[in-house]
Short mmCIF file of C-alpha atoms and ligand atoms in Angstrom, two decimals:
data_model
loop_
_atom_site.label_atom_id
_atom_site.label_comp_id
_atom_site.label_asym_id
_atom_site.label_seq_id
_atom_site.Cartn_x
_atom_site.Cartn_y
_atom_site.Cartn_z
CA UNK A 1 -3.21 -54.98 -68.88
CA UNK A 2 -2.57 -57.90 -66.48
CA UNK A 3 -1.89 -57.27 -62.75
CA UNK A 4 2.05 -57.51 -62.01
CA UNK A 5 2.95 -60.14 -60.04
CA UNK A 6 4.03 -59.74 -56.36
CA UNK A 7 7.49 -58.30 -55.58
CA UNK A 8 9.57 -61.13 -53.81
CA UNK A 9 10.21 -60.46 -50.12
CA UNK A 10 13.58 -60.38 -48.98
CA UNK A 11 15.17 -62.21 -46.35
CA UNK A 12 18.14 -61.86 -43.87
CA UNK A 13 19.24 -58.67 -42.43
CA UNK A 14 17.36 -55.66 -42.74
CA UNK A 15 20.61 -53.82 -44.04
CA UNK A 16 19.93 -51.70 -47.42
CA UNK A 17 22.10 -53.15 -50.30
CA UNK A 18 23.36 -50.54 -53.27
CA UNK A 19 22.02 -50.99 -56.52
CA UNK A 20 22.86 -53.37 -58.89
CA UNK A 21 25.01 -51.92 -61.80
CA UNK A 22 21.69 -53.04 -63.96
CA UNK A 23 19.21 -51.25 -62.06
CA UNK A 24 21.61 -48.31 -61.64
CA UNK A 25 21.46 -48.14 -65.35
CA UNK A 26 18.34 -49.26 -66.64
CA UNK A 27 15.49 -48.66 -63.94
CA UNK A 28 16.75 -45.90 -61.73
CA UNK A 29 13.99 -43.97 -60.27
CA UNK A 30 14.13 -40.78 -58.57
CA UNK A 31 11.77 -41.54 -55.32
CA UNK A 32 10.29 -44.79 -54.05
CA UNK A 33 7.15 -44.39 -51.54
CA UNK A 34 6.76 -47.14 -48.96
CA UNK A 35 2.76 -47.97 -48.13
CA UNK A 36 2.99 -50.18 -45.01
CA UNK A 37 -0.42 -52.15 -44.61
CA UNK A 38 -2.19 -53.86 -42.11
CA UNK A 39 -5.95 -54.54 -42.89
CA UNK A 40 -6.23 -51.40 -45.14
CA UNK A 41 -8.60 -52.71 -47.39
CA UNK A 42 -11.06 -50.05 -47.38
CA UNK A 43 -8.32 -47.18 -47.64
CA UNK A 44 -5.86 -48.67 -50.21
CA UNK A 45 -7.68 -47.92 -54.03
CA UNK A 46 -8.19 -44.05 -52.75
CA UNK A 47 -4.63 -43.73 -51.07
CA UNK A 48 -2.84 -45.01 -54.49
CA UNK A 49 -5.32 -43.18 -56.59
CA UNK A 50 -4.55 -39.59 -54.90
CA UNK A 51 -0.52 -40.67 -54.30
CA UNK A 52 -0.26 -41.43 -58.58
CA UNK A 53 -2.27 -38.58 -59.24
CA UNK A 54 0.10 -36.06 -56.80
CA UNK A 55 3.19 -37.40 -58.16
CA UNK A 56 2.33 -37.49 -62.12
CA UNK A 57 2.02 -34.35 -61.68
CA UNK A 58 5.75 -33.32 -60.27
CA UNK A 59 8.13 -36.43 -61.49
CA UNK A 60 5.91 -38.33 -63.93
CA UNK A 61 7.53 -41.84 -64.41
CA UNK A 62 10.22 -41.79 -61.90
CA UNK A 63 8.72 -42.65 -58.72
CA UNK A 64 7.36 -45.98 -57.71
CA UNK A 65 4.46 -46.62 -54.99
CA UNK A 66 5.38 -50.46 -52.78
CA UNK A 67 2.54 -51.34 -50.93
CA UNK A 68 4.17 -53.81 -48.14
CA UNK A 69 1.41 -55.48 -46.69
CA UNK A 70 1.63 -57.98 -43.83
CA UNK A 71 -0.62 -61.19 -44.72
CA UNK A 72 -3.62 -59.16 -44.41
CA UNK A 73 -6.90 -61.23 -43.02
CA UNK A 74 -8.71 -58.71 -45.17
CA UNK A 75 -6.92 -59.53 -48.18
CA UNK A 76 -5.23 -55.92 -48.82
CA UNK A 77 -2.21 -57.32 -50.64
CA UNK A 78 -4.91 -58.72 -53.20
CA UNK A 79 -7.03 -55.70 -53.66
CA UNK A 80 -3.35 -53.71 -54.05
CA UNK A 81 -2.23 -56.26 -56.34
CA UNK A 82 -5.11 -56.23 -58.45
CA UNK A 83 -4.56 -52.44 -58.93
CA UNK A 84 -1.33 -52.77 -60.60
CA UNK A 85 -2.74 -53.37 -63.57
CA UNK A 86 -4.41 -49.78 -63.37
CA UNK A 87 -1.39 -47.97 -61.99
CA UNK A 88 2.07 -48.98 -63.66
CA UNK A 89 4.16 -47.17 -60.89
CA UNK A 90 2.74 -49.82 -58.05
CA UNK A 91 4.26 -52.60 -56.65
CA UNK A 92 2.84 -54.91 -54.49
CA UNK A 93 4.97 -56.97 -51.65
CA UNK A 94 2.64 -59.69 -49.52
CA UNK A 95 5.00 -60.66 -46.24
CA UNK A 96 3.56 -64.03 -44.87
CA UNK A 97 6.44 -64.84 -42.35
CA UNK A 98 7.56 -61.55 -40.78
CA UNK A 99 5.01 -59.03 -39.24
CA UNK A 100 5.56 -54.97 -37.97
CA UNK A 101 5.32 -51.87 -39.08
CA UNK A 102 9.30 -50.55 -39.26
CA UNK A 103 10.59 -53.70 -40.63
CA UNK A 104 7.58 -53.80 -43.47
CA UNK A 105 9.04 -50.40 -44.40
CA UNK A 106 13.26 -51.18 -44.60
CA UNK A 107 11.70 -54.75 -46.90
CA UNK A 108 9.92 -52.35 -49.06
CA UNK A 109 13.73 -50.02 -49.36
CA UNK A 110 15.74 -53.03 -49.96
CA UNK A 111 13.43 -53.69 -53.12
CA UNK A 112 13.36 -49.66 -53.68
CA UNK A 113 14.79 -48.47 -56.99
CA UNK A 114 14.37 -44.41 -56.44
CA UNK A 115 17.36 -42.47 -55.15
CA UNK A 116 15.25 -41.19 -52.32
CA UNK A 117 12.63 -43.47 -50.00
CA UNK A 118 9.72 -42.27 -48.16
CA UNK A 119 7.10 -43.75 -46.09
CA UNK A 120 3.20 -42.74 -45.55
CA UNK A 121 0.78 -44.28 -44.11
CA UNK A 122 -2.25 -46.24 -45.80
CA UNK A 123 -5.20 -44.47 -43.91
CA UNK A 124 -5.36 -41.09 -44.89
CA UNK A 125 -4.32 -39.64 -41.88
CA UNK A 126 -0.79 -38.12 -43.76
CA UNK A 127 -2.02 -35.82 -46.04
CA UNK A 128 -0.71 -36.50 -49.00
CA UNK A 129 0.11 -33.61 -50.39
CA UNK A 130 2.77 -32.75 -48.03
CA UNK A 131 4.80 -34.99 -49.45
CA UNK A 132 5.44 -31.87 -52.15
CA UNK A 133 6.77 -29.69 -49.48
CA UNK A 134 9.18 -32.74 -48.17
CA UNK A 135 10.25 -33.70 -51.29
CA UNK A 136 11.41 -29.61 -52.14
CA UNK A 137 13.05 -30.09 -48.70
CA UNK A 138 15.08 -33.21 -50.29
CA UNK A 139 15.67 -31.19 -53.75
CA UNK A 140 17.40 -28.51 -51.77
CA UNK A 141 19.76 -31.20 -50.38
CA UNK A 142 18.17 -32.57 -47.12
CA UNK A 143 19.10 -36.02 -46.18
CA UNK A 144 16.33 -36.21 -44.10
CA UNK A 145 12.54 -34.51 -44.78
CA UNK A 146 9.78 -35.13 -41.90
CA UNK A 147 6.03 -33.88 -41.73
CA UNK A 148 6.18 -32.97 -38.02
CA UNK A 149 2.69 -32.25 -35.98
CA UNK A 150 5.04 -30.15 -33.54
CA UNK A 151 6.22 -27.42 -35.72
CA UNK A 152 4.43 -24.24 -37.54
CA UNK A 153 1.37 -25.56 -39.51
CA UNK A 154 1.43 -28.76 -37.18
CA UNK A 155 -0.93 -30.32 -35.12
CA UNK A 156 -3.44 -33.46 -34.36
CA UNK A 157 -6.87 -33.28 -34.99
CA UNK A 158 -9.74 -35.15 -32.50
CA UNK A 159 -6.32 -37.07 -29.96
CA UNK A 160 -8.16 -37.33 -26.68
CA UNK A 161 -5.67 -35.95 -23.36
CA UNK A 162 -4.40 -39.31 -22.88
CA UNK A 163 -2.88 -40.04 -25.93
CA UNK A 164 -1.34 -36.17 -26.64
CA UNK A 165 -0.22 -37.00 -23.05
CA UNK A 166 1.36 -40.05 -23.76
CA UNK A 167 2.99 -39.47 -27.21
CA UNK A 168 4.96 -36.44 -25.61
CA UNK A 169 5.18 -38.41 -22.60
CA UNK A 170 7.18 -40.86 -25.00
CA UNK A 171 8.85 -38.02 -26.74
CA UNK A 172 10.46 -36.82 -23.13
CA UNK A 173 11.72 -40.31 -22.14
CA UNK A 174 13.49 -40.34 -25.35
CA UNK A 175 15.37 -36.88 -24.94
CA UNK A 176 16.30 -38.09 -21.09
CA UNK A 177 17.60 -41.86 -22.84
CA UNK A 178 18.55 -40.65 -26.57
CA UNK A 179 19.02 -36.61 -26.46
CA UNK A 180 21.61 -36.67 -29.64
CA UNK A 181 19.20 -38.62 -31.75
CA UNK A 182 15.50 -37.40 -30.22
CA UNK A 183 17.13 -34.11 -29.97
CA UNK A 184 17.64 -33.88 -33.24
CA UNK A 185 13.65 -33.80 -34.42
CA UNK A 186 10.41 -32.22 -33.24
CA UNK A 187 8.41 -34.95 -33.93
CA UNK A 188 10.54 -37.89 -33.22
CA UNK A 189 7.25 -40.19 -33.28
CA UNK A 190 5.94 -38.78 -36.82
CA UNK A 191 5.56 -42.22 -38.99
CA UNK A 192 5.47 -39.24 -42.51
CA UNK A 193 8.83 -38.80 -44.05
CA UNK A 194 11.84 -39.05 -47.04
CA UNK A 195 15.40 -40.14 -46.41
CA UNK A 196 18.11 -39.86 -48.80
CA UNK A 197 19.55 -43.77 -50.16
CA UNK A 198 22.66 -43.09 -49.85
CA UNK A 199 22.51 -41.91 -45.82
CA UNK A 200 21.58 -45.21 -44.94
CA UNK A 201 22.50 -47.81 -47.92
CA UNK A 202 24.79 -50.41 -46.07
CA UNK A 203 23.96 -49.37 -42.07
CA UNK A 204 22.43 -52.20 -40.32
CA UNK A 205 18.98 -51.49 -39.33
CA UNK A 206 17.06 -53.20 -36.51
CA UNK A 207 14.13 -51.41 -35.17
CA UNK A 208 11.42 -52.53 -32.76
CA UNK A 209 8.25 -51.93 -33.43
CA UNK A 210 6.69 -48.52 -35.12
CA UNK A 211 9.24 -45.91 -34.87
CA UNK A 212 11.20 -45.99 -37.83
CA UNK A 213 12.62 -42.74 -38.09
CA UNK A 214 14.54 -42.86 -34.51
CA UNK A 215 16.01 -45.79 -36.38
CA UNK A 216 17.16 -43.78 -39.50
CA UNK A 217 18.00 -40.73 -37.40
CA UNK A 218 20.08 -42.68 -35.18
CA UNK A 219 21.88 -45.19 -38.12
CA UNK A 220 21.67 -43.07 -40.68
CA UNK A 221 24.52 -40.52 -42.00
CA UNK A 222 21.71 -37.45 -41.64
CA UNK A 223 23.96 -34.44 -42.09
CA UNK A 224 20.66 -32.25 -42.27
CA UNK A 225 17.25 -32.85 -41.80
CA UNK A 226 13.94 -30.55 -42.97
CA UNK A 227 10.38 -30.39 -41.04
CA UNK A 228 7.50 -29.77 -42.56
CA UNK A 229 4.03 -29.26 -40.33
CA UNK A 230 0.94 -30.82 -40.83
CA UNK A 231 -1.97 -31.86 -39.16
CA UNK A 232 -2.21 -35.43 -38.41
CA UNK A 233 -6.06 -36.11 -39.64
CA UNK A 234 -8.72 -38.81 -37.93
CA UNK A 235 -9.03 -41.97 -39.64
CA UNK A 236 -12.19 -42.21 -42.16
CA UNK A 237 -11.63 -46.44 -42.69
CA UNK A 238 -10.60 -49.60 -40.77
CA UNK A 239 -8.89 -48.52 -37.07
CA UNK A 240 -5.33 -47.83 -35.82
CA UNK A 241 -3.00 -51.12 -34.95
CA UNK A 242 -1.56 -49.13 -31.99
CA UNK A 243 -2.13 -50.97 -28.59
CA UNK A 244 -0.02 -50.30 -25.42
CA UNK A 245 2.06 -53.34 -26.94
CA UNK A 246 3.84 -50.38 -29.04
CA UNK A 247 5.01 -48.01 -26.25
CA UNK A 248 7.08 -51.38 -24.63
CA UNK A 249 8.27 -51.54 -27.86
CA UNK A 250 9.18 -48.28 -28.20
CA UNK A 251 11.46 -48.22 -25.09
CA UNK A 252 12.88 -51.35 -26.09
CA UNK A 253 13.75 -49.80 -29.08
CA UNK A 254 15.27 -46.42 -27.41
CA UNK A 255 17.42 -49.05 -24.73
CA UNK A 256 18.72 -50.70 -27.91
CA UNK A 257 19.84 -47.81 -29.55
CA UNK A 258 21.47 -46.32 -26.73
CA UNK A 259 23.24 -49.19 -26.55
CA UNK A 260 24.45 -49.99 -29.67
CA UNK A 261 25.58 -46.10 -30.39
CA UNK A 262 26.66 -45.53 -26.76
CA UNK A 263 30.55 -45.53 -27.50
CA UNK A 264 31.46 -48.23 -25.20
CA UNK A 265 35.20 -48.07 -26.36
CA UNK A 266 35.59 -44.84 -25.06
CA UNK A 267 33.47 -44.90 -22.44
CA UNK A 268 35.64 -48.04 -21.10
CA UNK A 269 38.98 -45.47 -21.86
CA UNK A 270 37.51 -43.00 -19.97
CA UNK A 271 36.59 -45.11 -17.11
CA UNK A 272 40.25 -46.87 -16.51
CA UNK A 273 41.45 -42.83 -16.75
CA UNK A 274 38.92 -41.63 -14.10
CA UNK A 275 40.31 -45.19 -12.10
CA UNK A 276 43.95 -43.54 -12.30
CA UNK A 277 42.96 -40.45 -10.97
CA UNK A 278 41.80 -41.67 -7.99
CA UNK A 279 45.03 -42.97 -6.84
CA UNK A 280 46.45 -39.47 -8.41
CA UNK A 281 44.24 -37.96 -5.73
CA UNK A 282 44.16 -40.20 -2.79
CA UNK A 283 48.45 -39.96 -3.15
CA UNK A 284 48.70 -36.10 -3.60
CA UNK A 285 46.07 -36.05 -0.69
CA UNK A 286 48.40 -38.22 1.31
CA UNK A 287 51.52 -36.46 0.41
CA UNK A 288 50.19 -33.03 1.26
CA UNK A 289 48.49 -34.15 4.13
CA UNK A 290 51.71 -36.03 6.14
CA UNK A 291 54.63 -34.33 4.05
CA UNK A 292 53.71 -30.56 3.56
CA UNK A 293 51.02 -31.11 6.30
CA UNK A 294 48.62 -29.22 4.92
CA UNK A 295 44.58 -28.55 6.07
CA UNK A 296 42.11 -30.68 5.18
CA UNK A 297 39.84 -29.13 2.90
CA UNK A 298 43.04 -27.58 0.98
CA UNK A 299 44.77 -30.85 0.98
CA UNK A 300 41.34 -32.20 -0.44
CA UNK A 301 40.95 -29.16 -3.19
CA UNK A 302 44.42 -29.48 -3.97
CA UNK A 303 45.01 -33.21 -4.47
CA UNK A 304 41.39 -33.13 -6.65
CA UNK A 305 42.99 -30.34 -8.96
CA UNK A 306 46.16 -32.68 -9.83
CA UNK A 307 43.90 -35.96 -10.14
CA UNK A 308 41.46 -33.63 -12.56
CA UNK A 309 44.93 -32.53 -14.65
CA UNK A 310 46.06 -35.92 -14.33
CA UNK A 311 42.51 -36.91 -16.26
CA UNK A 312 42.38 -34.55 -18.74
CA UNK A 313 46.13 -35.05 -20.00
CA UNK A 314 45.61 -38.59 -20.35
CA UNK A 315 42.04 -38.30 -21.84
CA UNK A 316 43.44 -35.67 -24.04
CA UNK A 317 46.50 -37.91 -25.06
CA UNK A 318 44.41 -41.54 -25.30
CA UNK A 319 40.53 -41.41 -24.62
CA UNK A 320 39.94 -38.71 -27.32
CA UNK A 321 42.95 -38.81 -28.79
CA UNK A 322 41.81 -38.64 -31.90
CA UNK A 323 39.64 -36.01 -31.59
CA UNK A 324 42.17 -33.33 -29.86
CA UNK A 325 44.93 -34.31 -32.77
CA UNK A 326 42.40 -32.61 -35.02
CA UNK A 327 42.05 -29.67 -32.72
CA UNK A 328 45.94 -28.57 -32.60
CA UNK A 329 47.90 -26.16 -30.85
CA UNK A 330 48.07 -25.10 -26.96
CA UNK A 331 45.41 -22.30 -26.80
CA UNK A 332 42.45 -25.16 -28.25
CA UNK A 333 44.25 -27.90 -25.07
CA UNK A 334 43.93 -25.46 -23.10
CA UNK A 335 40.05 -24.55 -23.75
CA UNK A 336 39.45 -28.27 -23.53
CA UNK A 337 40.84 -28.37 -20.07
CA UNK A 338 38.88 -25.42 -18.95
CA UNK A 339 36.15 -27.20 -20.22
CA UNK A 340 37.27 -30.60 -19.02
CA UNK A 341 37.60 -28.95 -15.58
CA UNK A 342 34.05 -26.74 -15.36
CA UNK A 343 32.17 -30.23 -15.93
CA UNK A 344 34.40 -31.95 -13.19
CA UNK A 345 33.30 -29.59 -11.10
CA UNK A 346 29.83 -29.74 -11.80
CA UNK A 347 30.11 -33.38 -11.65
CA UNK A 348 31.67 -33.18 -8.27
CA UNK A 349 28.66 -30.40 -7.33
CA UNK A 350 26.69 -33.44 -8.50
CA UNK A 351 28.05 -36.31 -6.54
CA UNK A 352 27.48 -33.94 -3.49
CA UNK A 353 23.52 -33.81 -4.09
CA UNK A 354 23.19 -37.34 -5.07
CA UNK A 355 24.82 -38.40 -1.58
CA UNK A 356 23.05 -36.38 0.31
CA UNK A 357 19.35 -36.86 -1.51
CA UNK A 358 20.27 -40.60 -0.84
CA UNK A 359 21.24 -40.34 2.67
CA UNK A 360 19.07 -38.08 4.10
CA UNK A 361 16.06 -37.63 2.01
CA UNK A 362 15.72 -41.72 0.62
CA UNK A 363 17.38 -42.85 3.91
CA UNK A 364 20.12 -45.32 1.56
CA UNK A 365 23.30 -46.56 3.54
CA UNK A 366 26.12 -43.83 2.78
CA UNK A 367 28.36 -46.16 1.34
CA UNK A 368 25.75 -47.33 -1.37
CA UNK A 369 25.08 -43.71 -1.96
CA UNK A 370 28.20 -42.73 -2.78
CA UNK A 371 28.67 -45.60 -4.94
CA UNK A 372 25.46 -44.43 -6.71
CA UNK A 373 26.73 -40.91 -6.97
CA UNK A 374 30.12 -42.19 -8.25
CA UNK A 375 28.41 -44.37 -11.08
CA UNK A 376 25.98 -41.67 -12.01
CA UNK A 377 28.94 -38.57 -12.58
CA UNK A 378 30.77 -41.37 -14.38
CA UNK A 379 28.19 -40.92 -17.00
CA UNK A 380 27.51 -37.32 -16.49
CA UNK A 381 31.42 -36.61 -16.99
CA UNK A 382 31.64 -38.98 -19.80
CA UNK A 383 28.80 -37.74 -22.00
CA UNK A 384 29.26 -33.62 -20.98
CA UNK A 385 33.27 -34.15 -22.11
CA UNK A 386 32.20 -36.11 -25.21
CA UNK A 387 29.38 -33.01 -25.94
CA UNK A 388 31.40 -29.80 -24.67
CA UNK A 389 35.21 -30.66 -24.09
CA UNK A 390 35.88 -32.62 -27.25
CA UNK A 391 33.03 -31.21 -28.88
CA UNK A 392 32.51 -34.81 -30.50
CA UNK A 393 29.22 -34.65 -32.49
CA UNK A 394 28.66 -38.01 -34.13
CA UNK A 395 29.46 -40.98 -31.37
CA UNK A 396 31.94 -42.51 -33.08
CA UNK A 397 33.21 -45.88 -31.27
N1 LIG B 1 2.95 -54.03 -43.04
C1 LIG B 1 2.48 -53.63 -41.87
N2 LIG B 1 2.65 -54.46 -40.77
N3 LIG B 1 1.83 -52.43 -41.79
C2 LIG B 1 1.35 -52.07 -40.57
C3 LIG B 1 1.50 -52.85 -39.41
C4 LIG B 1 2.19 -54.11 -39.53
O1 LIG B 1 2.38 -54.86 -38.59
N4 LIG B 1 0.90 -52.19 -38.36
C5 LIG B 1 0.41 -51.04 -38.88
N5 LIG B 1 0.67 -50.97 -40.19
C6 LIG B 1 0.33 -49.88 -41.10
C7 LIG B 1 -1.14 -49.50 -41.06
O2 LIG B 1 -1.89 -50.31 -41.90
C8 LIG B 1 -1.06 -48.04 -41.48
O3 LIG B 1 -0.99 -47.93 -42.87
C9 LIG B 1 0.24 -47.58 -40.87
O4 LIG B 1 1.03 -48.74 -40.67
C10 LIG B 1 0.06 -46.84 -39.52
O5 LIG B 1 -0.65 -47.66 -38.65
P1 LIG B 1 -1.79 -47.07 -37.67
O6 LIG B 1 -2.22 -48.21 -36.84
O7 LIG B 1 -2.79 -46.32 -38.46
O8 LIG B 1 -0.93 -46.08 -36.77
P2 LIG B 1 -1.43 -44.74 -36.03
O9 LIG B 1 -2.24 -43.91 -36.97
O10 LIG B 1 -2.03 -45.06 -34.76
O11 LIG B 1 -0.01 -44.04 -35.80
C11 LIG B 1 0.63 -43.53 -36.95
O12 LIG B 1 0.89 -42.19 -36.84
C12 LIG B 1 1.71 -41.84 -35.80
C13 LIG B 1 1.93 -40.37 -35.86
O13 LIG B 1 2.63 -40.01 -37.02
C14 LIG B 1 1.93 -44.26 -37.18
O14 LIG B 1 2.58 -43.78 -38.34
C15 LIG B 1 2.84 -43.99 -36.06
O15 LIG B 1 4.12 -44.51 -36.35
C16 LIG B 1 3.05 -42.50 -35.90
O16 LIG B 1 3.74 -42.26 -34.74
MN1 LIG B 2 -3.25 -44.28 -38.63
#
């Protein structure tokens, strides 16, 4: 049988289309299995023999195998290509003008045929047969199945100090800059895993770099997501293409998704509503001050009460307005602004430590450090209210 000829790369945006009413009807497939390669020469007969072997034996002819290989100097694409005459379920994509790891994979999705993707890597180092347990994890409705090294059964084999170090190292900085997405795995980094088509057909997808799943955990619609644990295993052939190049690349990656699902709408709402309440306060404090003449400190209690109800009614009414319509009656407003008012307050607590660590501990010019401590419980408000007070899980602009 002759080899098949090389899949045609697509261009443009990395967005996942549906499927064609043809394919829909003629070549649906249940899974498709993305192989991204890089100089994999050595690894790439044994990794497709052992993946066609594993999945004849639990959905015989409805699964496909992509190898998406970069241009390889060592001529992978060729050596995959030459297989497909030996394994009917391979397809072979050869990328000469794009390079990287993430965007090899969404090319090899947007060609995809099965109903649910998954991605391994060429080298061995994903055992193979845990794709088995993910795939029971999909067939019992997951939208999202990942072999994690940080759950039960998990673990890395030979990883010197430095790198265990500096993978959770990378795994903290992305709970302090992405906690809703990071948050939601246990091994944010893992590079082993199945998504459902349909959670991320028509999202636009940009990653940076390696770390595909943030990108799919952070696009995609993932109602739930399954972990599996495995051991990540030393590589037998070739060596890894991870230099420190990757880890900029990661944070790049974690800046640009904060960004982009940072609700910036309602964040800017928010932040014309906090404006308004300080000339709620500063008034109140005035009239209670020179009218009523009242203390100080309960002038300054007082006037930061009214400004706080001030906030939350108009918040309530406009900034999450459509949030609190959905959660009706008095008793629910009323548990919002108890809410609303135990993260002022620990935003004000806050402000109070920020000042002073500033001032007296970093020696910074009061004025900048309350301006600092203002900017920073901005946030902290913001993102607590969005969590706890309106209880809004997916950040929806
Ligand atoms: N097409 C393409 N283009 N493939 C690439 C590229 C690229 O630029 N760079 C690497 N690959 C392929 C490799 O050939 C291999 O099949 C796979 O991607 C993983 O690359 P490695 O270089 O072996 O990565 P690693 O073993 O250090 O790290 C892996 O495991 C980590 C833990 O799960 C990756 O999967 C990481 O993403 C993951 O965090
Ligand atoms: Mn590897």
């Amino acid at each position: 049988m002759s080899n098949f000829s090389l899949i045609p790369v697509p261009s443009g945006s990395l967005t996942i289309l549906p499927l064609s009413q043809e394919i829909a009807e003629d070549s649906l497939l249940k899974f498709s299995l993305i192989i991204p390669t890089y100089n994999e020469g050595d690894n790439v007969p044994e990794i497709v023999s052992i993946l066609s072997q594993l999945l004849d034996s639990v959905i015989p002819g409805e699964y496909e195998l992509i190898v998406v290989d970069d241009n390889s100097p060592d001529g992978t694409w060729k050596i995959a290509q030459d297989l497909t005459s030996e394994y009917s379920q391979l397809r072979v994509m050869r990328r000469e003008a794009e390079k990287g790891l993430s965007t090899a994979v969404i090319r090899g999705w947007q060609v995809a045929r099965g109903q649910v993707f998954g991605v391994i890597d060429a080298d061995l180092q994903h055992p193979p047969e845990i794709l088995l347990q993910l795939w029971q994890e999909m067939e019992q409705g997951a939208d999202l199945a990942v072999a994690s090294r940080h759950v039960e059964g998990g673990g890395v084999s030979e990883w010197s100090v430095i790198r265990r170090f500096l993978s959770r190292g990378a795994q903290m900085l992305g709970l302090i800059i992405l906690p809703e997405v990071i948050g939601r795995l246990s091994d944010p980094m893992s590079g082993y895993f199945m998504v459902r088509r349909d959670a991320i057909v028509g999202k636009s997808l940009s990653p940076v770099g390696y770390k595909i799943l943030i990108e799919v955990t952070g696009r995609g619609a993932i109602r739930w997501n399954g972990e599996v644990g495995y051991v990540f295993r030393e590589r037998q052939a070739g060596a890894s293409k991870v230099t420190w190049k990757q880890y900029i690349e990661y944070i790049q990656h974690l800046l640009k998704l904060r960004f982009d699902l940072w609700p910036v709408k309602r964040f800017l709402r928010f932040g014309v509503v906090g404006f308004s309440g300080v000339f709620v306060d500063l008034g109140v404090f005035y009239l209670l001050r020179t009218v009523l003449g009242l203390g100080l400190t309960r002038s300054a209690i007082f006037s930061s009460e009214v400004a706080i109800i001030n906030n939350f009614l108009w918040n309530d009414l406009w900034t999450f307005g459509d949030i609190s319509r959905r959660q009706k009656g008095k008793r629910q407003q009323f548990r919002r602004f108890l809410k609303f008012n135990v993260v002022c307050l620990s935003g004000l607590i806050l402000n109070v430590l920020i000042v002073n660590f500033l001032f007296n501990i970093l020696g910074i010019n009061e004025y900048i450090a309350k301006l600092v401590a203002i900017a920073v419980v901005t946030f902290w408000n913001f993102w607590f209210n969005l969590k706890l007070s309106w209880r809004v899980t997916d950040s929806g602009k």
